[in-house]
Short mmCIF file of C-alpha atoms in Angstrom, two decimals:
data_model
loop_
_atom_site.label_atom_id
_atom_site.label_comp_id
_atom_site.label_asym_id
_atom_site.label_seq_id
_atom_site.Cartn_x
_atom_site.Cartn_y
_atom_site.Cartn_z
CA UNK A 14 35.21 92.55 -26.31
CA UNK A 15 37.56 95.40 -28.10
CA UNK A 16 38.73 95.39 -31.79
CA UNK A 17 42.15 96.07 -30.39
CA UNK A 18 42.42 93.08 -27.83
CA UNK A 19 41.12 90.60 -30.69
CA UNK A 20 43.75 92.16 -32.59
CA UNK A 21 47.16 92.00 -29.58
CA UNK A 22 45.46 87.93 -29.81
CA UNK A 23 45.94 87.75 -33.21
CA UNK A 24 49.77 88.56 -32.87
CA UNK A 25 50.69 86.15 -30.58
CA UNK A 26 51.87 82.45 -31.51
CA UNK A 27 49.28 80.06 -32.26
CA UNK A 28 50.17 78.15 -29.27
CA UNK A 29 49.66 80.63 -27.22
CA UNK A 30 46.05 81.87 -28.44
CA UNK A 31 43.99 79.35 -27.40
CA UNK A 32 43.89 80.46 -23.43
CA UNK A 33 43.46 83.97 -24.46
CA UNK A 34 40.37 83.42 -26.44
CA UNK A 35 38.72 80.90 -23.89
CA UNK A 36 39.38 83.96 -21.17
CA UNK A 37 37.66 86.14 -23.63
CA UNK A 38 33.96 84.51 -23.36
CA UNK A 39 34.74 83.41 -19.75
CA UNK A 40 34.92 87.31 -19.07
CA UNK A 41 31.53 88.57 -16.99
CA UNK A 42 30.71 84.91 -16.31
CA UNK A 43 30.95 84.57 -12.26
CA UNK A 44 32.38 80.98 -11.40
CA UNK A 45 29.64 78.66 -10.18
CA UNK A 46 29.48 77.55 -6.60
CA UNK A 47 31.34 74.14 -5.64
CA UNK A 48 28.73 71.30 -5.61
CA UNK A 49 28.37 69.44 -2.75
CA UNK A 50 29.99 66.55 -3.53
CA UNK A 51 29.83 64.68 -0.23
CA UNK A 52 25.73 65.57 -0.06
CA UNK A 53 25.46 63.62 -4.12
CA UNK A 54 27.55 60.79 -3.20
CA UNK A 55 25.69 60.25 0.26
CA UNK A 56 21.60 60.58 -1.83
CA UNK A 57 23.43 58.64 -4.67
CA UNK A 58 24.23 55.68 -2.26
CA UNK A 59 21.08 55.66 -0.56
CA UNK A 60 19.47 56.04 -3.64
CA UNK A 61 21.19 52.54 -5.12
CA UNK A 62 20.80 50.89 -1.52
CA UNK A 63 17.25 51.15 -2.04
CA UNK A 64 17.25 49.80 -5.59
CA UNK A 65 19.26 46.55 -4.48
CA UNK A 66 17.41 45.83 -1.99
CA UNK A 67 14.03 45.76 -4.73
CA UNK A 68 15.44 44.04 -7.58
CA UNK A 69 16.40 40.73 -5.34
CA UNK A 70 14.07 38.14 -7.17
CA UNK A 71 13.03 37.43 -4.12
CA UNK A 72 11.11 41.31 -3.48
CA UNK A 73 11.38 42.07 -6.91
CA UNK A 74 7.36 40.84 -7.65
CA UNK A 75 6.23 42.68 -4.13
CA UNK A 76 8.26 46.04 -5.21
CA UNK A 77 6.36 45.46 -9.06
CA UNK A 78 3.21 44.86 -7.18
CA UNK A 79 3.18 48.03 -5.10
CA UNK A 80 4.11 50.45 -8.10
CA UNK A 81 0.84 49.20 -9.98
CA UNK A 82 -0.66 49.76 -6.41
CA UNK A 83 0.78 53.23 -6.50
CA UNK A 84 -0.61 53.85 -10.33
CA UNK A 85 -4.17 52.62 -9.20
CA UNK A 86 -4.52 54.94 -6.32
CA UNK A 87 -3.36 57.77 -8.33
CA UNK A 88 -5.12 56.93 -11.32
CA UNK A 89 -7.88 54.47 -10.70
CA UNK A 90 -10.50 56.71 -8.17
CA UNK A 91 -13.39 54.23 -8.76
CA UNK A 92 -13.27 50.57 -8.97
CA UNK A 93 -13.86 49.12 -12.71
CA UNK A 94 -16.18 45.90 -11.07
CA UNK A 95 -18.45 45.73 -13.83
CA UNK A 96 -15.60 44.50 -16.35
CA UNK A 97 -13.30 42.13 -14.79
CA UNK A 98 -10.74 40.02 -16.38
CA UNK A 99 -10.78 36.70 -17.23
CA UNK A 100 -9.08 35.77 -13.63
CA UNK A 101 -11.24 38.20 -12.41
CA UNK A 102 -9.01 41.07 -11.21
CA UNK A 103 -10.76 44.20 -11.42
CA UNK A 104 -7.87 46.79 -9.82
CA UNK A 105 -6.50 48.29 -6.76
CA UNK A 106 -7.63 50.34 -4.05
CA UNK A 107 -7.21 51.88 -0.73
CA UNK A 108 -7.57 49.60 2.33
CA UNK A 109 -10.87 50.22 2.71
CA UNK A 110 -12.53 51.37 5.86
CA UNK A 111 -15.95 49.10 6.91
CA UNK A 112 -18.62 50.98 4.62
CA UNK A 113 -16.27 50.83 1.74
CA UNK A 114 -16.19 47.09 2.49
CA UNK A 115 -19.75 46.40 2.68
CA UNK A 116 -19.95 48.69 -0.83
CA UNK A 117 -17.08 45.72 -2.44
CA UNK A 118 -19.29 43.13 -0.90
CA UNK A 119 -21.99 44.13 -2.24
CA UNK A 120 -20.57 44.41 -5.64
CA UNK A 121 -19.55 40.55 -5.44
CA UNK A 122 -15.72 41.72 -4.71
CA UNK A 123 -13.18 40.50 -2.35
CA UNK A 124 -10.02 41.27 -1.93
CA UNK A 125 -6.11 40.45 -0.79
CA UNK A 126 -3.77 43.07 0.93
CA UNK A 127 -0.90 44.53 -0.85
CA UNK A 128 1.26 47.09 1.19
CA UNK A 129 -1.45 50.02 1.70
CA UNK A 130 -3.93 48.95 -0.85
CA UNK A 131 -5.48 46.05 -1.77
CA UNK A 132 -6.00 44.00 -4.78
CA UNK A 133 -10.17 43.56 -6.05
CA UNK A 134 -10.75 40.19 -7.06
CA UNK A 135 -14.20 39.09 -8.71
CA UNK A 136 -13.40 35.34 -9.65
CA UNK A 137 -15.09 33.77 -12.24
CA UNK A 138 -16.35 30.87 -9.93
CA UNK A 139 -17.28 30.75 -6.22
CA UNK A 140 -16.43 28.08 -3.75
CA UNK A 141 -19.76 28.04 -1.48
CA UNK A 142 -21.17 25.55 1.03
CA UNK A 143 -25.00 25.41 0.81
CA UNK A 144 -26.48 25.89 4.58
CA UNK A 145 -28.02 23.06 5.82
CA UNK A 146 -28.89 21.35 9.45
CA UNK A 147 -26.48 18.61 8.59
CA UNK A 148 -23.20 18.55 6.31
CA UNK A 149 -21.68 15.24 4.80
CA UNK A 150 -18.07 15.59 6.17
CA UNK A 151 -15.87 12.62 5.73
CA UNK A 152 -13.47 13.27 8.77
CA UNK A 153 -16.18 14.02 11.04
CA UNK A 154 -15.40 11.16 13.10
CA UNK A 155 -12.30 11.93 13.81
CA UNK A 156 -12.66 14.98 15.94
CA UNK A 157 -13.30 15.36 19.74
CA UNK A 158 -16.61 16.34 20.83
CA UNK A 159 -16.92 20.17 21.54
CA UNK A 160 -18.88 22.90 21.10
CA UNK A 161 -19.62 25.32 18.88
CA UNK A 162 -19.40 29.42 20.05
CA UNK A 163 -20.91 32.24 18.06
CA UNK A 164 -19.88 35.80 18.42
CA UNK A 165 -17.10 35.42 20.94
CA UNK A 166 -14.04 37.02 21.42
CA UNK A 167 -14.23 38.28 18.03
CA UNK A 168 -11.01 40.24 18.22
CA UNK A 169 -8.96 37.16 19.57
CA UNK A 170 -10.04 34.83 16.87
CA UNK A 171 -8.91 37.77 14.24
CA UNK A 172 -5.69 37.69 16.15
CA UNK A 173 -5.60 33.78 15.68
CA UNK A 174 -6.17 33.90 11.55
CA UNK A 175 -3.51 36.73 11.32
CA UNK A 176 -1.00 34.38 13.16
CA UNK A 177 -1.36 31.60 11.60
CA UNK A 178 1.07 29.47 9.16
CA UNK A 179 1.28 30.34 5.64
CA UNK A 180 -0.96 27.18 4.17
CA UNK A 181 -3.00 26.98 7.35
CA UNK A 182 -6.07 28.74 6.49
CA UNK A 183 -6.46 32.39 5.11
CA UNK A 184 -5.39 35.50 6.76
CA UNK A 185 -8.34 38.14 6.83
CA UNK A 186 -7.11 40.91 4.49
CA UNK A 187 -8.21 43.82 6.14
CA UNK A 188 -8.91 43.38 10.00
CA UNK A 189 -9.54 47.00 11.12
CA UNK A 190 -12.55 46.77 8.44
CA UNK A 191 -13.52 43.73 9.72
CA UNK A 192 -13.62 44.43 13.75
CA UNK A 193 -15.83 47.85 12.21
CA UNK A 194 -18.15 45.93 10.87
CA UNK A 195 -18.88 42.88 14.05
CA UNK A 196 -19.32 46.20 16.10
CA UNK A 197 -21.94 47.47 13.53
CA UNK A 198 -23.51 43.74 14.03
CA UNK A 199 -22.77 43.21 10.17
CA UNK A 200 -19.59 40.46 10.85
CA UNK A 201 -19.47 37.58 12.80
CA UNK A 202 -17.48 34.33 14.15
CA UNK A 203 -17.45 31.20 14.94
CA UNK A 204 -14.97 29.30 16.66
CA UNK A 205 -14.78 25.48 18.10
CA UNK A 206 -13.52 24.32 21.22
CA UNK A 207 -12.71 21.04 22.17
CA UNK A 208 -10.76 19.94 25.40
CA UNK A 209 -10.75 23.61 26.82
CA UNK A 210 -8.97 25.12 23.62
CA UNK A 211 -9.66 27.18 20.21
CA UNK A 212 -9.13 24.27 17.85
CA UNK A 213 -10.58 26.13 14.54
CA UNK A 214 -12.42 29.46 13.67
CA UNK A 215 -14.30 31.27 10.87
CA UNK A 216 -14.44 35.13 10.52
CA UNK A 217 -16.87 36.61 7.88
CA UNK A 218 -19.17 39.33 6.94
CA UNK A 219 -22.81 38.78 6.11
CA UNK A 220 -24.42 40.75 2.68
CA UNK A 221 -27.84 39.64 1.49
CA UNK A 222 -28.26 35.82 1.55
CA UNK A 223 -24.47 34.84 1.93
CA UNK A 224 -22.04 34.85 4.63
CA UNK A 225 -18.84 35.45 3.03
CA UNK A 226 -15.52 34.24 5.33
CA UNK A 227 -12.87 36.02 5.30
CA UNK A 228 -10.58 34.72 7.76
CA UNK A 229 -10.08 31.22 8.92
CA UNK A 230 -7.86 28.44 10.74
CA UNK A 231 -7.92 24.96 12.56
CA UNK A 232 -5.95 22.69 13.66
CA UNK A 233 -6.94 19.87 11.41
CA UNK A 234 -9.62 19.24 8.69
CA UNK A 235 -11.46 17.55 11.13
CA UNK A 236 -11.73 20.69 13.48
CA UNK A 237 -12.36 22.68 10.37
CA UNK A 238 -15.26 20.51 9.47
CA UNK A 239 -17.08 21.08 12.92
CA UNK A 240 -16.47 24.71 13.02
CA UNK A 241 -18.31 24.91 9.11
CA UNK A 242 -21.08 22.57 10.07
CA UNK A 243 -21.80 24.54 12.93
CA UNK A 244 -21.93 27.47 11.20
CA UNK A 245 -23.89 26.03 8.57
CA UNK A 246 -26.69 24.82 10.38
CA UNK A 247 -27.26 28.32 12.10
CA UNK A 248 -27.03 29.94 8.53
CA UNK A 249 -29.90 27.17 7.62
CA UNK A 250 -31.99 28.62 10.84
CA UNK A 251 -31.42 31.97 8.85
CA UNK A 252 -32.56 31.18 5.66
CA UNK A 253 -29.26 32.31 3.92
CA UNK A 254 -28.06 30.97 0.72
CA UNK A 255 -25.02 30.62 0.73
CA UNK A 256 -21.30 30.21 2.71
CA UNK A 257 -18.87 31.58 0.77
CA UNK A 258 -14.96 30.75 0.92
CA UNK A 259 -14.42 33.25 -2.08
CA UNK A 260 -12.33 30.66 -4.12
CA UNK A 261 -11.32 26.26 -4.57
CA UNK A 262 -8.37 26.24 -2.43
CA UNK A 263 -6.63 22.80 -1.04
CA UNK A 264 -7.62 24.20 2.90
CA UNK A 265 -11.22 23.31 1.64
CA UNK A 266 -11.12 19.24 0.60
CA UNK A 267 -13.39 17.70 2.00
CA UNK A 268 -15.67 19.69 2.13
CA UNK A 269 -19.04 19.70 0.38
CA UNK A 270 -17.59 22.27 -1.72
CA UNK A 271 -20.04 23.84 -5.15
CA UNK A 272 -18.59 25.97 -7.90
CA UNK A 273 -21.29 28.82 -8.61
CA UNK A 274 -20.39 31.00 -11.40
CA UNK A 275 -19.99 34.69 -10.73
CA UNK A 276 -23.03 35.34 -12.18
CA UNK A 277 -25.04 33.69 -9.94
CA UNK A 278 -23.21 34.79 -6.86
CA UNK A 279 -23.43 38.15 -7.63
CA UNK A 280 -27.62 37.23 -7.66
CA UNK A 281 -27.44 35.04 -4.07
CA UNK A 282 -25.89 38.61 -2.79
CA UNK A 283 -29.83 39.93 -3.54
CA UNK A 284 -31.72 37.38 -1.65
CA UNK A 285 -32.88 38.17 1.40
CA UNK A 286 -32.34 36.24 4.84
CA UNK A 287 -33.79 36.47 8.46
CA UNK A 288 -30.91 37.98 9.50
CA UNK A 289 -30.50 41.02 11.22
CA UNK A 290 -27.75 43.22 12.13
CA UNK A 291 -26.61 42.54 15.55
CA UNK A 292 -24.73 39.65 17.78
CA UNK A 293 -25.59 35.98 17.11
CA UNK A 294 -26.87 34.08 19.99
CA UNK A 295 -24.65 31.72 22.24
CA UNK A 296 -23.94 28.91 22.65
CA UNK A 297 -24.83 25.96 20.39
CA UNK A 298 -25.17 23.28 22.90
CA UNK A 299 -24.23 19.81 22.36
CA UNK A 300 -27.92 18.35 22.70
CA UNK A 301 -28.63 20.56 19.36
CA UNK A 302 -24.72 19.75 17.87
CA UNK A 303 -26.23 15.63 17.97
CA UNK A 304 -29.63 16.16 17.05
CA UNK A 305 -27.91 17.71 13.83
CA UNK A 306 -25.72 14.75 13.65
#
C-alpha cells in the first residue's frame, strides 16, 4: 500500500472513502471458495433428526443410559466390584463373552443389558431358595402333573425367556454368554412339561455352591413352583447352597424366598458342591417327583 494512493483516498469525499479503504486490505486476499451450502443444511438436518428422536421422554432415559455406557467403556477398563453403591451398581461394561461371565460371577456380580454393554449390579441383598428334597409351595396343588427335564433343548428354552412378556419372568441378559457356557458344561436348564408342552423354565449358571438363574418363565406360579422344586431337589443331591434369583421381585411370591446379605453370598460363591462341569442327567421321573412330594 503506496503513500500516494492513501493520499488520491484522502481527496475524495468522505462518502466516497469508505469502499476505497475496505479494497485496500482486501488487496492480495484471494476470495474464499463458496461453501457448500446444500451439503450443511443436509448434515444439519440429519444432525437435529437424530436429536428429536433422543430427547422424546419416552427414549430420553435409554439415550442418557447409553452415553454413561459409552463413558464406562472408554473410561472404566476394569470393573470397580469391590466398592459398590448403596443400590449396588458397580459400572458398565462390555457384553461379556462366557469367561468374562464366569470372572462377574465369581465376583458376586450380575448384570442387565444396555445397548452393547451391560450394567454390573452387586445388590445389597440376595433373593435365594435353599436346596432341599422338598419345597413348601402354596400353589402346588394347582398344577398338572408333569415332569421335570434337565439339560434339554437348552437353546429353545433361551429362545422362550427372550420372548416372553415384559412382567413374565426375566429375560437372560446376555444369551451368547450363556449358550458358551452350557457347552463348556458350566450352565444349565430346567424346564417342565405338562400335557405335552413347555409350561415353565429356568436358565442359570453354576459358580461354587450356588446356581445362579438367569433367565426364566412359566405360565403360572403354579408351573413356576414345579419347575424350582425340581430344580431344587437335584441341587440338594449336589450339595449346593444356594438358588439364586439375584434380587425380591413380585415373579417370585410364593416362593420360599430368603434375603442373604451380599456379604454372605459373596461367601456361598466359595463353598464347594459335587458338581462337576458337564450335562445334568435326564429325566426326573415321576416315581422320584412323588417320593419328594
Amino acid at each position: 500500500m503506496s503513500d500516494l494512493h492513501l493520499q488520491e483516498i484522502a481527496r475524495l469525499p468522505l462518502d466516497q472513502r469508505a469502499a476505497h479503504i475496505a479494497q485496500l486490505f482486501a488487496e492480495g486476499i484471494s476470495e474464499a471458495p463458496p461453501a457448500p451450502a446444500a451439503a450443511k443444511q443436509t448434515d444439519l438436518g440429519r444432525f437435529a433428526r437424530r436429536i428429536a428422536y433422543w430427547m422424546r421422554p419416552d427414549r430420553l432415559p435409554l439415550a442418557l443410559r447409553a452415553l454413561a455406557a459409552m463413558a464406562g467403556r472408554k473410561f472404566l477398563h476394569t470393573v470397580p466390584a469391590s466398592r459398590p453403591r448403596a443400590d449396588g451398581f458397580c459400572g458398565v461394561a462390555p457384553i461379556p463373552n462366557g469367561e468374562a461371565a464366569m470372572d462377574f460371577y465369581a465376583q458376586g456380580l450380575c448384570f442387565d443389558a444396555l445397548p452393547g454393554f451391560v450394567a454390573l449390579w452387586s445388590p445389597p441383598w440376595r433373593a435365594i431358595v435353599r436346596p432341599a428334597a422338598s419345597l413348601r409351595l402354596p400353589d402346588a396343588g394347582a398344577a398338572e402333573a408333569g415332569e421335570a427335564r434337565f439339560d434339554r433343548d437348552f437353546g429353545r428354552l433361551l429362545d422362550l425367556c427372550e420372548a416372553q412378556a415384559t412382567g413374565a419372568g426375566r429375560k437372560p441378559a446376555c444369551p451368547a454368554a450363556l449358550k458358551e457356557l452350557y457347552a463348556h458344561g458350566l450352565a444349565h436348564c430346567v424346564e417342565w412339561r405338562a400335557g405335552g408342552d413347555t409350561r415353565a423354565a429356568l436358565v442359570g449358571v453354576v459358580v461354587g455352591g450356588v446356581f445362579t438363574v438367569e433367565g426364566f418363565f412359566a405360565d403360572d406360579r403354579a408351573d413356576l413352583g414345579q419347575a424350582v422344586a425340581a430344580l431344587a431337589r437335584r441341587l440338594a443331591a449336589l450339595n449346593f447352597a444356594a438358588l439364586d434369583f439375584r434380587g425380591p421381585s413380585p415373579q417370585l411370591r410364593g416362593l420360599p424366598i430368603e434375603l442373604t446379605s451380599r456379604e454372605n453370598f459373596v461367601a456361598l460363591l466359595t463353598q464347594p458342591s459335587a458338581v462337576r462341569a458337564g450335562r445334568w442327567r435326564n429325566p426326573e421321573t415321576p416315581t422320584q417327583q412323588q417320593a419328594a412330594a
